[in-house]
mmCIF file of C-alpha atoms in Angstrom:
data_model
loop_
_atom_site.group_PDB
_atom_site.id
_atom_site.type_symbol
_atom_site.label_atom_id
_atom_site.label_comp_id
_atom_site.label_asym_id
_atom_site.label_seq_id
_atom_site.Cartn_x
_atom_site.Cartn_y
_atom_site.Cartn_z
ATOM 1 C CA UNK A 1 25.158 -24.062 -22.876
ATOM 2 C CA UNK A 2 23.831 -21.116 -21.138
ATOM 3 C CA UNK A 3 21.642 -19.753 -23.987
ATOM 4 C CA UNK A 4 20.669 -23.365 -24.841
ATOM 5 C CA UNK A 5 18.883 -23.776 -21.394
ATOM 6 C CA UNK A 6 17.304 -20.350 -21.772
ATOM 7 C CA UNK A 7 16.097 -21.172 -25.413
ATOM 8 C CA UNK A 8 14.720 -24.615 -23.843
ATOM 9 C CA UNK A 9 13.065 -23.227 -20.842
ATOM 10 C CA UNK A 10 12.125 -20.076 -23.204
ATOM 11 C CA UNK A 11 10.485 -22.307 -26.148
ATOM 12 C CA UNK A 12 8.282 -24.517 -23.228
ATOM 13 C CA UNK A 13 7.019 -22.293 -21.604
ATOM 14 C CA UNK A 14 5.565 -20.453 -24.715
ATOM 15 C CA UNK A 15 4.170 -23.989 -25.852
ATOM 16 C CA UNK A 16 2.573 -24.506 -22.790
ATOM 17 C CA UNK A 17 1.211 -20.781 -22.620
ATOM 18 C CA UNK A 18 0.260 -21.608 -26.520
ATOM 19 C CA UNK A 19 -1.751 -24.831 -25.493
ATOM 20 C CA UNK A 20 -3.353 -23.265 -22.428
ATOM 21 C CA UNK A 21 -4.721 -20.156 -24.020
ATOM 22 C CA UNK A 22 -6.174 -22.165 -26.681
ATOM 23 C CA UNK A 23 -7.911 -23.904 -24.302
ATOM 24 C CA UNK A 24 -9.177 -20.723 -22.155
ATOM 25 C CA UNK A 25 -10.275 -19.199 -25.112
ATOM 26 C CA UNK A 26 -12.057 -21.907 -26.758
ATOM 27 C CA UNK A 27 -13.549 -23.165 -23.941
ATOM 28 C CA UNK A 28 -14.359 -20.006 -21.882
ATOM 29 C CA UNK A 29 -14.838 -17.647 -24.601
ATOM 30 C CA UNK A 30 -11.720 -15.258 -23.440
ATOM 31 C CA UNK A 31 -10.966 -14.698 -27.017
ATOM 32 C CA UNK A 32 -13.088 -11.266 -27.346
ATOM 33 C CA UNK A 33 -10.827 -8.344 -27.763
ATOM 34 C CA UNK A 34 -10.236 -6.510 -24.500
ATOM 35 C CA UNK A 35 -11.860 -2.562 -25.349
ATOM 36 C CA UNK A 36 -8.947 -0.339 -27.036
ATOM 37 C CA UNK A 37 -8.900 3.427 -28.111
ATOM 38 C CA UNK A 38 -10.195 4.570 -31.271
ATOM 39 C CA UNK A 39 -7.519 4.571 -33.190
ATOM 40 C CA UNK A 40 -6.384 7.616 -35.208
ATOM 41 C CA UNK A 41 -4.985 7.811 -38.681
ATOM 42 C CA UNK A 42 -1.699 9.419 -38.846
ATOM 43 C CA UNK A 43 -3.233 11.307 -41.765
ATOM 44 C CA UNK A 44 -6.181 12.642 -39.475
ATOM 45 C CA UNK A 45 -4.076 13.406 -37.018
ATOM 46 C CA UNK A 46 -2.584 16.958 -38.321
ATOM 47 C CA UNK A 47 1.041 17.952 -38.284
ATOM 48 C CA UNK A 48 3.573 15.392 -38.137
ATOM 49 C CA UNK A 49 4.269 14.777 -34.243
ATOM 50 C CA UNK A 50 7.941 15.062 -33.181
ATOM 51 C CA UNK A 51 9.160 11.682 -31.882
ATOM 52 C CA UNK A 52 10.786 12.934 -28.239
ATOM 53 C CA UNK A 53 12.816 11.339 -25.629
ATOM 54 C CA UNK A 54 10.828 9.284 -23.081
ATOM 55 C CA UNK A 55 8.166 8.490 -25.762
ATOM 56 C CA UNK A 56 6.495 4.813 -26.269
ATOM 57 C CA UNK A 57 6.939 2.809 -28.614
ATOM 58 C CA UNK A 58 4.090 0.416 -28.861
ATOM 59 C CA UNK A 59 5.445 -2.821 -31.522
ATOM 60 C CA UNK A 60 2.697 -4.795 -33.788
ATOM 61 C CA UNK A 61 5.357 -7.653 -33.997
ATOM 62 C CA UNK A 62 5.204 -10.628 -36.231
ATOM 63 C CA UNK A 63 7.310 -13.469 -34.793
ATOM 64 C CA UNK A 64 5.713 -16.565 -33.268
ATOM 65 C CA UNK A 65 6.347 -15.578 -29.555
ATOM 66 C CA UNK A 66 5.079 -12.015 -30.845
ATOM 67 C CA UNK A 67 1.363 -13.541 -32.213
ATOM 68 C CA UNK A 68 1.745 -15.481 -28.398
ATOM 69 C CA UNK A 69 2.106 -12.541 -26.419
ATOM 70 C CA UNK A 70 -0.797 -10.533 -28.335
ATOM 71 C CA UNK A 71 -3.294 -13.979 -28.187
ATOM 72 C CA UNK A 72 -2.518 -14.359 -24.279
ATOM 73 C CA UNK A 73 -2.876 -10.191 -23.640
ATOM 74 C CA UNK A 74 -5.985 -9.636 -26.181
ATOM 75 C CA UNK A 75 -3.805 -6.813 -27.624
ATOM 76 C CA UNK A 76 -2.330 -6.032 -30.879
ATOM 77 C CA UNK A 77 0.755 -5.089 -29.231
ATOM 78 C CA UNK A 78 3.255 -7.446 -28.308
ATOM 79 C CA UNK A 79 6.718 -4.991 -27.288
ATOM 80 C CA UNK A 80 7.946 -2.099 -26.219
ATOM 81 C CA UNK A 81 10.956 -0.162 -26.875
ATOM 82 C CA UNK A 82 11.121 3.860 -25.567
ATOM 83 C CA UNK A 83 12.595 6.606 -27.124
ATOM 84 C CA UNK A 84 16.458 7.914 -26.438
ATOM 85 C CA UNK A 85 17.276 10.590 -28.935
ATOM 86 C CA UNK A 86 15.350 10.734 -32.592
ATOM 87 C CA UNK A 87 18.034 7.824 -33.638
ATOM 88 C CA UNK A 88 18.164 5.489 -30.855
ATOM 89 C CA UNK A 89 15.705 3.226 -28.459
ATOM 90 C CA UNK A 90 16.620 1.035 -25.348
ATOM 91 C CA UNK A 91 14.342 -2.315 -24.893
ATOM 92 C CA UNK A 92 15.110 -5.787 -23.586
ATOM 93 C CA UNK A 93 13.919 -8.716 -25.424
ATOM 94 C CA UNK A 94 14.000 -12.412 -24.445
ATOM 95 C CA UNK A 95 17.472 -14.124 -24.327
ATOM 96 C CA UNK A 96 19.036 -10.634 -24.097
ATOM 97 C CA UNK A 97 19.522 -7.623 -21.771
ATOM 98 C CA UNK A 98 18.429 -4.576 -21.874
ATOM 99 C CA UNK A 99 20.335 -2.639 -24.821
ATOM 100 C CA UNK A 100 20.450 0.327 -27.133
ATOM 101 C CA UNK A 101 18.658 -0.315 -30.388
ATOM 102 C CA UNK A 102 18.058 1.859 -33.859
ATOM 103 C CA UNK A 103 14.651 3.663 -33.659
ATOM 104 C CA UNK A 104 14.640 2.508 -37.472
ATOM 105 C CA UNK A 105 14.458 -1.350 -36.586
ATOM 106 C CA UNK A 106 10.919 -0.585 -35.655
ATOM 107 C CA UNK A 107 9.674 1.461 -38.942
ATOM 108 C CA UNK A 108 6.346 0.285 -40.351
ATOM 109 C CA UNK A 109 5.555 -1.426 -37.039
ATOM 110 C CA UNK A 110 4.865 1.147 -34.342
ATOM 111 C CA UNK A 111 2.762 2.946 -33.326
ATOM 112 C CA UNK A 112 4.320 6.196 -31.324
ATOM 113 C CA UNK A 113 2.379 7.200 -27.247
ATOM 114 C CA UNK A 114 3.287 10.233 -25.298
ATOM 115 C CA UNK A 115 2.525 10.769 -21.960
ATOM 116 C CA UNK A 116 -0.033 14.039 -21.306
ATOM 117 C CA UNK A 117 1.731 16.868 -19.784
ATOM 118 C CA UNK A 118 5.365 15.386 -18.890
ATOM 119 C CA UNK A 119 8.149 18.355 -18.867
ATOM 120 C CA UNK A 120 11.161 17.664 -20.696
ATOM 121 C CA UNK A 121 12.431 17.641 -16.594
ATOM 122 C CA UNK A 122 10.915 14.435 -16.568
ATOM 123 C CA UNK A 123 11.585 13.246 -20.049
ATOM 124 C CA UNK A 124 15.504 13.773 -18.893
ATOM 125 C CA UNK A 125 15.238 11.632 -15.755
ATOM 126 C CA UNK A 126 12.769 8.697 -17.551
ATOM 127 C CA UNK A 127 15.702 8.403 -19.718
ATOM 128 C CA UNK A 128 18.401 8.597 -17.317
ATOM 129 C CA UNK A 129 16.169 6.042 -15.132
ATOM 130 C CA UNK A 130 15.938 3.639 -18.342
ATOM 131 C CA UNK A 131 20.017 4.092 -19.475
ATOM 132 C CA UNK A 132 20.896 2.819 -15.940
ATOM 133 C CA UNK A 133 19.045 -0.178 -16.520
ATOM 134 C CA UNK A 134 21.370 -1.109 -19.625
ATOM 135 C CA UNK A 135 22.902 -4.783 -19.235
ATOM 136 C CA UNK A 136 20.450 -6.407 -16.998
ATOM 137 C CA UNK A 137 18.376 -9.222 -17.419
ATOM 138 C CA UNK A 138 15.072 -10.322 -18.962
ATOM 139 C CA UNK A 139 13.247 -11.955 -16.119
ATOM 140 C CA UNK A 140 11.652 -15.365 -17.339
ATOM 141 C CA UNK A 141 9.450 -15.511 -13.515
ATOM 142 C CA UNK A 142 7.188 -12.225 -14.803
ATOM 143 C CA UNK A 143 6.540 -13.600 -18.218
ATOM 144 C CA UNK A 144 4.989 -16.591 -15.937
ATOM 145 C CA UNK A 145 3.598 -13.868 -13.834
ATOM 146 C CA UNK A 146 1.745 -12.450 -16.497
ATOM 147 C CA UNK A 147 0.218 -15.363 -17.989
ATOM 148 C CA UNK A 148 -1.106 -16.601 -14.813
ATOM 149 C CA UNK A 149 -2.506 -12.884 -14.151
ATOM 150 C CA UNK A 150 -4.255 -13.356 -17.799
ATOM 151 C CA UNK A 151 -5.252 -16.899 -18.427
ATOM 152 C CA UNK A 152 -6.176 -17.455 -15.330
ATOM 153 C CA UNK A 153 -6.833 -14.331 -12.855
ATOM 154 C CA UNK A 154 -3.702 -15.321 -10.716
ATOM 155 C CA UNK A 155 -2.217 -12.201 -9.125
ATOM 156 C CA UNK A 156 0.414 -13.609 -6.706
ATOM 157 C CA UNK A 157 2.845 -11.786 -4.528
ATOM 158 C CA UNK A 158 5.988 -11.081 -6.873
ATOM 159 C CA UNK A 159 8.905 -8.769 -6.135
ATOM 160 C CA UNK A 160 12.000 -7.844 -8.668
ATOM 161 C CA UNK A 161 15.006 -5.821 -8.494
ATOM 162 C CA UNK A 162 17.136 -5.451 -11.791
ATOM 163 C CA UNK A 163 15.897 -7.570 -14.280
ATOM 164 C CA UNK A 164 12.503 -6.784 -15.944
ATOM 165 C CA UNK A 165 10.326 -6.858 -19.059
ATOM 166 C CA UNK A 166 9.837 -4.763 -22.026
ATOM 167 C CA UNK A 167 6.855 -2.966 -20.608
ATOM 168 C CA UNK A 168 7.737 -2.918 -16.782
ATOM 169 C CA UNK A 169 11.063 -0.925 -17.781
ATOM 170 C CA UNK A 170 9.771 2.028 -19.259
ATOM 171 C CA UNK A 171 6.848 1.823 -16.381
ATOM 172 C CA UNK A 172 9.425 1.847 -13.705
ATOM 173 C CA UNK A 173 11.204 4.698 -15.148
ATOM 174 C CA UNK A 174 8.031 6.990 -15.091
ATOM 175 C CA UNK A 175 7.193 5.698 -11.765
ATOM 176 C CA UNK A 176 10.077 6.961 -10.626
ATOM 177 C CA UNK A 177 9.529 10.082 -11.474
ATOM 178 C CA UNK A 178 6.055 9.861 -9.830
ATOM 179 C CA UNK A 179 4.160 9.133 -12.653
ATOM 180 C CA UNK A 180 2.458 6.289 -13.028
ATOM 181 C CA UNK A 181 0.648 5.094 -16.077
ATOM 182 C CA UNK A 182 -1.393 1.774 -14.790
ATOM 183 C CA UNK A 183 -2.357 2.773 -11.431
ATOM 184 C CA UNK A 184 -3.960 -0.581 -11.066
ATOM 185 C CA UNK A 185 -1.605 -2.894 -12.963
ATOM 186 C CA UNK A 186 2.108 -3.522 -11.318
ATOM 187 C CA UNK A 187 3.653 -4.946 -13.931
ATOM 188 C CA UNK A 188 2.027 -3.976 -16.998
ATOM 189 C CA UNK A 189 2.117 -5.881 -20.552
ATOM 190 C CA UNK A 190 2.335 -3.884 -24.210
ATOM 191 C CA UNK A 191 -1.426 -3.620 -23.760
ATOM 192 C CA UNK A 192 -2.366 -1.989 -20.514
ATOM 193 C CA UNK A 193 0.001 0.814 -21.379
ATOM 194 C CA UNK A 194 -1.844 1.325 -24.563
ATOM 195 C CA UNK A 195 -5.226 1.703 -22.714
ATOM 196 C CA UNK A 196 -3.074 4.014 -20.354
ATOM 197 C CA UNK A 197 -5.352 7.337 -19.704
ATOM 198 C CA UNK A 198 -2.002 8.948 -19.583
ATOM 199 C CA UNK A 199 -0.540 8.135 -22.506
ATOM 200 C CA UNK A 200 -2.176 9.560 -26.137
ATOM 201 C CA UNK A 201 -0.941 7.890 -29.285
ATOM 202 C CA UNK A 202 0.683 10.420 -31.739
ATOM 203 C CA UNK A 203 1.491 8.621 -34.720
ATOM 204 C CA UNK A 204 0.338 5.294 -35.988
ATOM 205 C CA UNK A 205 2.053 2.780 -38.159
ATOM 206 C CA UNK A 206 4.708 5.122 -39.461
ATOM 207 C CA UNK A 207 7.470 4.049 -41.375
ATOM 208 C CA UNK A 208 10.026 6.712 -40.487
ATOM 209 C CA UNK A 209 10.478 6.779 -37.081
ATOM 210 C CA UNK A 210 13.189 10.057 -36.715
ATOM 211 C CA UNK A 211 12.632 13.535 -36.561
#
């Protein structure tokens, strides 16, 4: 009954994020693409980069709430997963919490970022900061969050503890390690941390995402 409700609540308010953005976009011409870096061939750029822990995973997804998330944030991203060791990821998805996943799941669909000058110090605690997350919740209140900050320029005081997004938990674990890669943005979406100045994509589109 539980996952019923959640599937319910889940499927209207994607409809009625659907119908409004329509709406916005037709009406006040949101639907331009927000500005995003050039991107880079994987065959332009050199050597082969090493996928290491702590690294981004930015997802070109394909699934109906996927193609919703990208229409509302103007991106071509619509998850993120972050890197454990060259086999494994940890994400949290809708109707799930957060969880180890294969780094493979994601071939052929995303697009690698690391962040500029972290020390594999850091890279040790962003990973220890995201493992202690594992088990808790998606929270539904953000994703409304977010499409009020988008559709319609609503930034209203929200506070979390445990539960969280796929962006916001890899944000939170390099904030607490005192970096922070959308000064501006407190809960970032898939897209501001792809215009992060502190993140550089590596590889693009690859299809084999281990070492």
């Amino acid at each position: 009954m539980e996952v019923s409700v959640k599937n319910l609540f889940l499927g209207s308010v994607f409809s009625l994020l659907w119908f409004a953005t329509y709406i916005f976009l037709n009406n006040f011409n949101f639907g331009l693409p927000v500005e995003q870096r050039t991107q880079q061939s994987i065959m332009e750029s050199g050597p082969a980069y090493e996928i290491q822990p702590g690294d981004i995973l930015l997802i070109r997804g394909n699934t109906w709430v996927d193609e919703i998330i990208k229409l509302v944030t103007r991106s071509p991203y619509s998850h993120v997963v972050g890197v454990i060791d060259p086999n494994q990821v940890v994400e949290i998805l809708p109707l799930s919490t957060t969880r180890f996943s294969k780094i493979q799941d994601y071939a052929g669909r995303a697009d690698v970022f690391t962040c500029i000058g972290l020390s594999n110090d850091d890279r040790t605690k962003i990973v220890s900061n995201v493992t202690a997350k594992i088990g808790t919740t998606y929270d539904y209140h953000l994703i409304i969050w977010e499409a009020s900050r988008f559709l319609f320029k609503w930034v209203w005081p929200y506070e979390y503890k445990d539960s969280g997004i796929c962006s916001t938990l890899w944000s939170d674990a390099y904030r607490k390690v005192g970096i922070d890669l959308c000064p501006e943005i407190k809960f970032p979406v898939p897209g501001d941390l792809a215009n992060s100045q502190m993140l550089i994509q590596t590889r693009s589109h690859i299809r084999q995402l281990s070492n």
